[in-house]
mmCIF file of C-alpha atoms in Angstrom:
data_model
loop_
_atom_site.group_PDB
_atom_site.id
_atom_site.type_symbol
_atom_site.label_atom_id
_atom_site.label_comp_id
_atom_site.label_asym_id
_atom_site.label_seq_id
_atom_site.Cartn_x
_atom_site.Cartn_y
_atom_site.Cartn_z
ATOM 1 C CA MET Y 1 116.864 95.677 97.940
ATOM 2 C CA SER Y 2 117.215 99.416 97.226
ATOM 3 C CA ASN Y 3 115.135 101.245 94.657
ATOM 4 C CA ASP Y 4 118.281 101.746 92.569
ATOM 5 C CA ALA Y 5 118.870 97.989 92.400
ATOM 6 C CA ALA Y 6 115.330 97.416 91.213
ATOM 7 C CA ASP Y 7 115.519 100.151 88.567
ATOM 8 C CA PRO Y 8 117.692 99.225 85.538
ATOM 9 C CA LEU Y 9 117.918 102.902 84.562
ATOM 10 C CA ALA Y 10 119.194 104.063 87.954
ATOM 11 C CA ALA Y 11 122.661 102.482 87.687
ATOM 12 C CA LYS Y 12 123.890 105.133 85.221
ATOM 13 C CA PRO Y 13 122.565 108.553 84.183
ATOM 14 C CA MET Y 14 122.119 107.330 80.614
ATOM 15 C CA TYR Y 15 119.830 110.057 79.337
ATOM 16 C CA ARG Y 16 120.241 113.688 78.309
ATOM 17 C CA ALA Y 17 117.548 116.341 78.460
ATOM 18 C CA VAL Y 18 116.142 116.926 74.969
ATOM 19 C CA LYS Y 19 115.416 120.367 73.561
ATOM 20 C CA THR Y 20 114.275 120.311 69.934
ATOM 21 C CA SER Y 21 110.710 120.334 68.635
ATOM 22 C CA ARG Y 22 110.220 116.589 67.954
ATOM 23 C CA LEU Y 23 111.056 115.562 71.459
ATOM 24 C CA TYR Y 24 109.560 112.087 71.376
ATOM 25 C CA GLU Y 25 111.863 111.018 68.500
ATOM 26 C CA GLN Y 26 114.937 111.833 70.570
ATOM 27 C CA ILE Y 27 113.508 109.907 73.514
ATOM 28 C CA VAL Y 28 112.915 106.930 71.235
ATOM 29 C CA GLN Y 29 116.493 107.154 69.940
ATOM 30 C CA GLN Y 30 118.009 107.262 73.415
ATOM 31 C CA VAL Y 31 115.973 104.289 74.632
ATOM 32 C CA GLU Y 32 116.832 102.360 71.454
ATOM 33 C CA ASP Y 33 120.526 103.084 72.012
ATOM 34 C CA SER Y 34 120.252 101.838 75.600
ATOM 35 C CA ILE Y 35 118.710 98.587 74.350
ATOM 36 C CA LEU Y 36 121.339 98.118 71.631
ATOM 37 C CA LYS Y 37 124.163 98.718 74.114
ATOM 38 C CA GLY Y 38 122.708 96.183 76.518
ATOM 39 C CA GLN Y 39 122.022 98.769 79.227
ATOM 40 C CA LEU Y 40 118.352 97.785 78.962
ATOM 41 C CA LYS Y 41 117.671 94.077 78.570
ATOM 42 C CA PRO Y 42 114.568 92.024 77.700
ATOM 43 C CA GLY Y 43 112.305 91.923 80.720
ATOM 44 C CA ASP Y 44 113.598 95.197 82.217
ATOM 45 C CA GLN Y 45 110.845 97.574 83.287
ATOM 46 C CA LEU Y 46 110.931 101.223 82.240
ATOM 47 C CA PRO Y 47 110.324 103.813 84.952
ATOM 48 C CA ALA Y 48 106.839 105.267 85.304
ATOM 49 C CA GLU Y 49 105.714 107.908 82.821
ATOM 50 C CA ARG Y 50 106.163 110.725 85.346
ATOM 51 C CA ASP Y 51 109.691 109.620 86.215
ATOM 52 C CA LEU Y 52 110.680 109.376 82.553
ATOM 53 C CA ALA Y 53 109.310 112.867 81.905
ATOM 54 C CA GLN Y 54 111.470 114.232 84.738
ATOM 55 C CA ARG Y 55 114.599 112.411 83.543
ATOM 56 C CA PHE Y 56 114.253 113.635 79.972
ATOM 57 C CA GLY Y 57 113.057 117.094 80.953
ATOM 58 C CA VAL Y 58 109.926 116.861 78.803
ATOM 59 C CA SER Y 59 106.158 116.657 79.199
ATOM 60 C CA ARG Y 60 104.353 113.404 79.876
ATOM 61 C CA THR Y 61 102.692 113.802 76.467
ATOM 62 C CA ALA Y 62 106.107 113.480 74.777
ATOM 63 C CA VAL Y 63 106.867 110.387 76.868
ATOM 64 C CA ARG Y 64 103.536 108.784 75.930
ATOM 65 C CA GLU Y 65 104.233 109.391 72.238
ATOM 66 C CA ALA Y 66 107.731 107.912 72.591
ATOM 67 C CA VAL Y 67 106.425 104.787 74.350
ATOM 68 C CA LYS Y 68 103.775 104.389 71.641
ATOM 69 C CA THR Y 69 106.497 104.509 68.977
ATOM 70 C CA LEU Y 70 108.677 102.041 70.874
ATOM 71 C CA ARG Y 71 105.703 99.671 71.098
ATOM 72 C CA GLU Y 72 105.080 99.961 67.357
ATOM 73 C CA LYS Y 73 108.722 99.022 66.783
ATOM 74 C CA GLY Y 74 108.283 95.965 68.985
ATOM 75 C CA LEU Y 75 110.915 97.140 71.471
ATOM 76 C CA VAL Y 76 108.662 97.516 74.517
ATOM 77 C CA GLU Y 77 105.254 96.316 75.608
ATOM 78 C CA ALA Y 78 102.891 97.874 78.155
ATOM 79 C CA TYR Y 79 100.830 95.738 80.523
ATOM 80 C CA SER Y 80 97.776 97.217 82.200
ATOM 81 C CA GLY Y 81 98.431 97.905 85.861
ATOM 82 C CA ARG Y 82 102.019 96.630 85.753
ATOM 83 C CA GLY Y 83 104.068 98.941 83.554
ATOM 84 C CA THR Y 84 106.147 98.976 80.387
ATOM 85 C CA PHE Y 85 108.773 96.300 79.729
ATOM 86 C CA VAL Y 86 111.567 95.839 77.199
ATOM 87 C CA THR Y 87 110.932 92.959 74.790
ATOM 88 C CA ASN Y 88 113.517 90.931 72.908
ATOM 89 C CA GLY Y 89 112.773 92.900 69.730
ATOM 90 C CA THR Y 90 111.078 90.000 67.927
ATOM 91 C CA SER Y 91 107.590 90.221 69.417
ATOM 92 C CA GLN Y 92 106.212 92.501 66.731
ATOM 93 C CA ALA Y 93 107.474 90.336 63.850
ATOM 94 C CA THR Y 94 106.231 87.194 65.573
ATOM 95 C CA ARG Y 95 102.856 88.804 66.261
ATOM 96 C CA GLN Y 96 102.410 89.837 62.634
ATOM 97 C CA SER Y 97 103.394 86.384 61.372
ATOM 98 C CA LEU Y 98 101.021 84.573 63.732
ATOM 99 C CA ASP Y 99 98.190 87.002 63.015
ATOM 100 C CA LEU Y 100 98.570 86.286 59.307
ATOM 101 C CA MET Y 101 98.599 82.517 59.831
ATOM 102 C CA ILE Y 102 95.412 82.649 61.904
ATOM 103 C CA ARG Y 103 93.576 84.944 59.490
ATOM 104 C CA VAL Y 104 94.497 82.939 56.391
ATOM 105 C CA ASN Y 105 92.824 79.883 57.928
ATOM 106 C CA GLN Y 106 90.374 81.559 60.265
ATOM 107 C CA GLN Y 107 88.018 78.581 60.477
ATOM 108 C CA GLU Y 108 90.618 76.438 62.256
ATOM 109 C CA GLY Y 109 92.731 79.262 63.660
ATOM 110 C CA SER Y 110 90.961 79.671 66.981
ATOM 111 C CA ALA Y 111 91.093 75.938 67.753
ATOM 112 C CA ASN Y 112 94.788 75.853 66.752
ATOM 113 C CA LEU Y 113 95.482 78.758 69.097
ATOM 114 C CA ALA Y 114 93.705 76.929 71.929
ATOM 115 C CA GLU Y 115 95.869 73.857 71.288
ATOM 116 C CA LEU Y 116 99.024 75.993 71.349
ATOM 117 C CA ARG Y 117 97.988 77.388 74.707
ATOM 118 C CA LEU Y 118 97.260 73.879 75.968
ATOM 119 C CA VAL Y 119 100.865 72.935 75.180
ATOM 120 C CA LEU Y 120 102.406 76.032 76.816
ATOM 121 C CA GLU Y 121 100.335 77.439 79.629
ATOM 122 C CA PRO Y 122 99.939 74.469 82.026
ATOM 123 C CA ASP Y 123 103.700 74.374 82.563
ATOM 124 C CA ILE Y 124 103.826 78.179 82.787
ATOM 125 C CA ALA Y 125 101.286 77.942 85.625
ATOM 126 C CA ALA Y 126 103.322 75.218 87.309
ATOM 127 C CA LEU Y 127 106.512 77.301 87.185
ATOM 128 C CA ALA Y 128 104.670 80.423 88.325
ATOM 129 C CA ALA Y 129 103.327 78.610 91.397
ATOM 130 C CA GLY Y 130 106.873 78.218 92.709
ATOM 131 C CA ARG Y 131 108.164 81.649 91.730
ATOM 132 C CA ILE Y 132 105.362 84.197 91.935
ATOM 133 C CA GLU Y 133 105.793 87.260 94.131
ATOM 134 C CA GLU Y 134 103.056 88.931 96.149
ATOM 135 C CA GLN Y 135 102.674 91.858 93.745
ATOM 136 C CA LEU Y 136 101.718 89.571 90.868
ATOM 137 C CA LEU Y 137 99.471 87.502 93.132
ATOM 138 C CA THR Y 138 97.650 90.751 93.901
ATOM 139 C CA THR Y 139 97.358 91.407 90.153
ATOM 140 C CA MET Y 140 95.792 87.969 89.665
ATOM 141 C CA ARG Y 141 93.337 88.469 92.528
ATOM 142 C CA GLU Y 142 92.339 91.870 91.187
ATOM 143 C CA ALA Y 143 91.883 90.399 87.703
ATOM 144 C CA VAL Y 144 89.552 87.698 89.042
ATOM 145 C CA SER Y 145 87.512 90.324 90.914
ATOM 146 C CA GLU Y 146 87.378 92.481 87.793
ATOM 147 C CA MET Y 147 86.109 89.547 85.720
ATOM 148 C CA ASP Y 148 83.429 88.860 88.337
ATOM 149 C CA ARG Y 149 82.274 92.477 87.979
ATOM 150 C CA ASN Y 150 82.240 92.304 84.176
ATOM 151 C CA LEU Y 151 80.382 89.071 83.393
ATOM 152 C CA ARG Y 152 78.144 91.124 81.078
ATOM 153 C CA ASP Y 153 80.824 93.458 79.745
ATOM 154 C CA PRO Y 154 83.076 91.765 77.188
ATOM 155 C CA ASP Y 155 85.681 94.542 77.062
ATOM 156 C CA GLY Y 156 86.223 94.693 80.821
ATOM 157 C CA TYR Y 157 86.171 90.914 81.181
ATOM 158 C CA VAL Y 158 88.619 90.240 78.338
ATOM 159 C CA GLU Y 159 91.193 92.804 79.499
ATOM 160 C CA ALA Y 160 91.138 91.383 83.036
ATOM 161 C CA ASP Y 161 91.437 87.862 81.590
ATOM 162 C CA LEU Y 162 94.563 88.929 79.688
ATOM 163 C CA ASP Y 163 96.017 90.492 82.849
ATOM 164 C CA PHE Y 164 95.438 87.234 84.736
ATOM 165 C CA HIS Y 165 97.309 85.063 82.229
ATOM 166 C CA LEU Y 166 100.103 87.561 81.556
ATOM 167 C CA ALA Y 167 100.730 87.856 85.303
ATOM 168 C CA LEU Y 168 101.429 84.121 85.348
ATOM 169 C CA ALA Y 169 103.850 84.442 82.433
ATOM 170 C CA GLU Y 170 105.589 87.376 84.111
ATOM 171 C CA ALA Y 171 105.832 85.444 87.390
ATOM 172 C CA VAL Y 172 107.981 82.778 85.734
ATOM 173 C CA GLY Y 173 110.739 85.363 85.315
ATOM 174 C CA ASN Y 174 111.752 84.165 81.845
ATOM 175 C CA PRO Y 175 111.714 87.030 79.298
ATOM 176 C CA LEU Y 176 111.418 84.584 76.390
ATOM 177 C CA ILE Y 177 108.203 83.131 77.805
ATOM 178 C CA LEU Y 178 106.793 86.591 78.449
ATOM 179 C CA SER Y 179 107.768 87.698 74.935
ATOM 180 C CA LEU Y 180 106.137 84.627 73.381
ATOM 181 C CA LEU Y 181 102.862 85.225 75.241
ATOM 182 C CA ASP Y 182 103.072 88.907 74.388
ATOM 183 C CA SER Y 183 103.380 88.046 70.697
ATOM 184 C CA ILE Y 184 99.929 86.419 70.700
ATOM 185 C CA VAL Y 185 98.104 88.933 72.923
ATOM 186 C CA GLY Y 186 96.096 90.274 69.986
ATOM 187 C CA LEU Y 187 95.025 86.770 69.012
ATOM 188 C CA LEU Y 188 94.152 85.936 72.606
ATOM 189 C CA ARG Y 189 92.009 89.060 72.871
ATOM 190 C CA GLU Y 190 90.040 88.063 69.771
ATOM 191 C CA GLN Y 191 89.644 84.474 70.955
ATOM 192 C CA ARG Y 192 88.386 85.547 74.369
ATOM 193 C CA SER Y 193 85.953 88.008 72.806
ATOM 194 C CA ARG Y 194 84.407 85.206 70.735
ATOM 195 C CA ILE Y 195 84.228 82.795 73.672
ATOM 196 C CA PHE Y 196 82.620 85.485 75.821
ATOM 197 C CA ASN Y 197 79.578 85.230 73.553
ATOM 198 C CA VAL Y 198 79.281 81.443 73.957
ATOM 199 C CA GLU Y 199 76.469 80.734 76.398
ATOM 200 C CA GLY Y 200 77.983 80.270 79.872
ATOM 201 C CA GLY Y 201 81.495 80.990 78.576
ATOM 202 C CA PRO Y 202 82.442 83.745 81.076
ATOM 203 C CA GLN Y 203 81.043 81.780 84.024
ATOM 204 C CA ARG Y 204 82.973 78.642 83.043
ATOM 205 C CA GLY Y 205 86.082 80.738 82.623
ATOM 206 C CA GLN Y 206 85.716 82.167 86.117
ATOM 207 C CA TYR Y 207 85.296 78.731 87.661
ATOM 208 C CA HIS Y 208 88.642 77.711 86.189
ATOM 209 C CA HIS Y 209 90.388 81.019 86.934
ATOM 210 C CA LYS Y 210 89.521 80.677 90.618
ATOM 211 C CA ARG Y 211 90.847 77.120 90.707
ATOM 212 C CA ILE Y 212 94.101 78.275 89.096
ATOM 213 C CA LEU Y 213 94.417 81.187 91.515
ATOM 214 C CA ALA Y 214 93.834 78.907 94.519
ATOM 215 C CA ALA Y 215 96.584 76.550 93.358
ATOM 216 C CA ILE Y 216 98.988 79.443 92.796
ATOM 217 C CA GLU Y 217 98.228 80.870 96.256
ATOM 218 C CA GLN Y 218 99.012 77.470 97.753
ATOM 219 C CA ARG Y 219 102.261 77.303 95.739
ATOM 220 C CA ASP Y 220 101.094 73.940 94.409
ATOM 221 C CA SER Y 221 102.726 73.449 91.011
ATOM 222 C CA ASP Y 222 100.962 70.176 90.182
ATOM 223 C CA ALA Y 223 97.535 71.583 91.044
ATOM 224 C CA ALA Y 224 98.258 74.758 89.058
ATOM 225 C CA ARG Y 225 99.249 72.702 86.023
ATOM 226 C CA GLU Y 226 96.109 70.559 86.182
ATOM 227 C CA ALA Y 227 93.811 73.535 86.814
ATOM 228 C CA MET Y 228 95.249 75.374 83.821
ATOM 229 C CA ARG Y 229 94.982 72.268 81.642
ATOM 230 C CA ALA Y 230 91.300 71.878 82.582
ATOM 231 C CA HIS Y 231 90.713 75.554 81.816
ATOM 232 C CA LEU Y 232 92.311 75.356 78.387
ATOM 233 C CA GLN Y 233 90.489 72.152 77.498
ATOM 234 C CA GLN Y 234 87.295 74.101 78.162
ATOM 235 C CA VAL Y 235 88.614 76.954 75.996
ATOM 236 C CA LEU Y 236 89.301 74.434 73.227
ATOM 237 C CA GLN Y 237 85.720 73.135 73.435
ATOM 238 C CA ASP Y 238 84.292 76.657 73.397
ATOM 239 C CA SER Y 239 86.563 77.604 70.479
ATOM 240 C CA SER Y 240 85.298 74.592 68.540
ATOM 241 C CA SER Y 241 81.748 75.714 69.323
ATOM 242 C CA THR Y 242 82.365 79.189 67.918
ATOM 243 C CA THR Y 243 83.953 77.690 64.788
ATOM 244 C CA LYS Y 244 80.947 75.404 64.173
ATOM 245 C CA ASN Y 245 78.498 78.268 64.708
ATOM 246 C CA SER Y 246 80.476 80.447 62.308
ATOM 247 C CA SER Y 247 80.472 77.675 59.684
ATOM 248 C CA ARG Y 248 76.695 77.210 59.991
ATOM 249 C CA THR Y 249 76.167 80.956 59.631
ATOM 250 C CA ARG Y 250 78.263 81.083 56.451
ATOM 251 C CA SER Y 251 76.439 78.081 54.980
ATOM 252 C CA ARG Y 252 73.126 79.900 55.359
ATOM 253 C CA VAL Y 253 74.368 82.935 53.456
ATOM 254 C CA LYS Y 254 73.506 82.611 49.788
ATOM 255 C CA PRO Y 255 76.155 83.828 47.362
ATOM 256 C CA THR Y 256 75.171 86.830 45.298
ATOM 257 C CA SER Y 257 75.360 86.640 41.536
#
């Protein structure tokens, strides 16, 4: 396959060089127009920052500001190490709605999120096992190695954990699935940060991640499904543990008069 076939922006010279002072706004408008006209579709990847800067005739700083604005509008999402992808436009609204639901009932929210994942992600892993390409397998392997190196660093561990699971969702090749997982990334980050502090949590997570990766490498859908289910059952237990600990902490705090 040629580079042009892989690049949704290469088929037509859709963009014009921009010349006024607020460059990033014009970039945002042109990308928005491309999405509205169907020239860019959910799941399409934007070119790299350097390539976009050359196409628009602007600095990379202007491109970064434009991508930030597009993300805030819920039109694109950036994934560490993989690039920036067009969403279906509903991720931001879905994210805000789910965030609110979790925060209104925070005591049960983490366990509810774990149950939601238990419904969705085993079958995502099963589909990914039959469809994943080598590039995303490399992303998963690198994520596992990164988590091994960051067993005492919550920030590094959690970001690699997110990369691991989002690579599976991306491997399925269904933009709706990727958009749905993207809509709960913020919640997943918070959940993983809490579980990281449960004694043995990162080590248990790595045991399961390596089992999932092995099943994916073997293209074994049934094994991938079962490995992911076992992982998320452990997440559910650890989430329940954090909820109980939080409840005990609040019960020890005396109300002030």
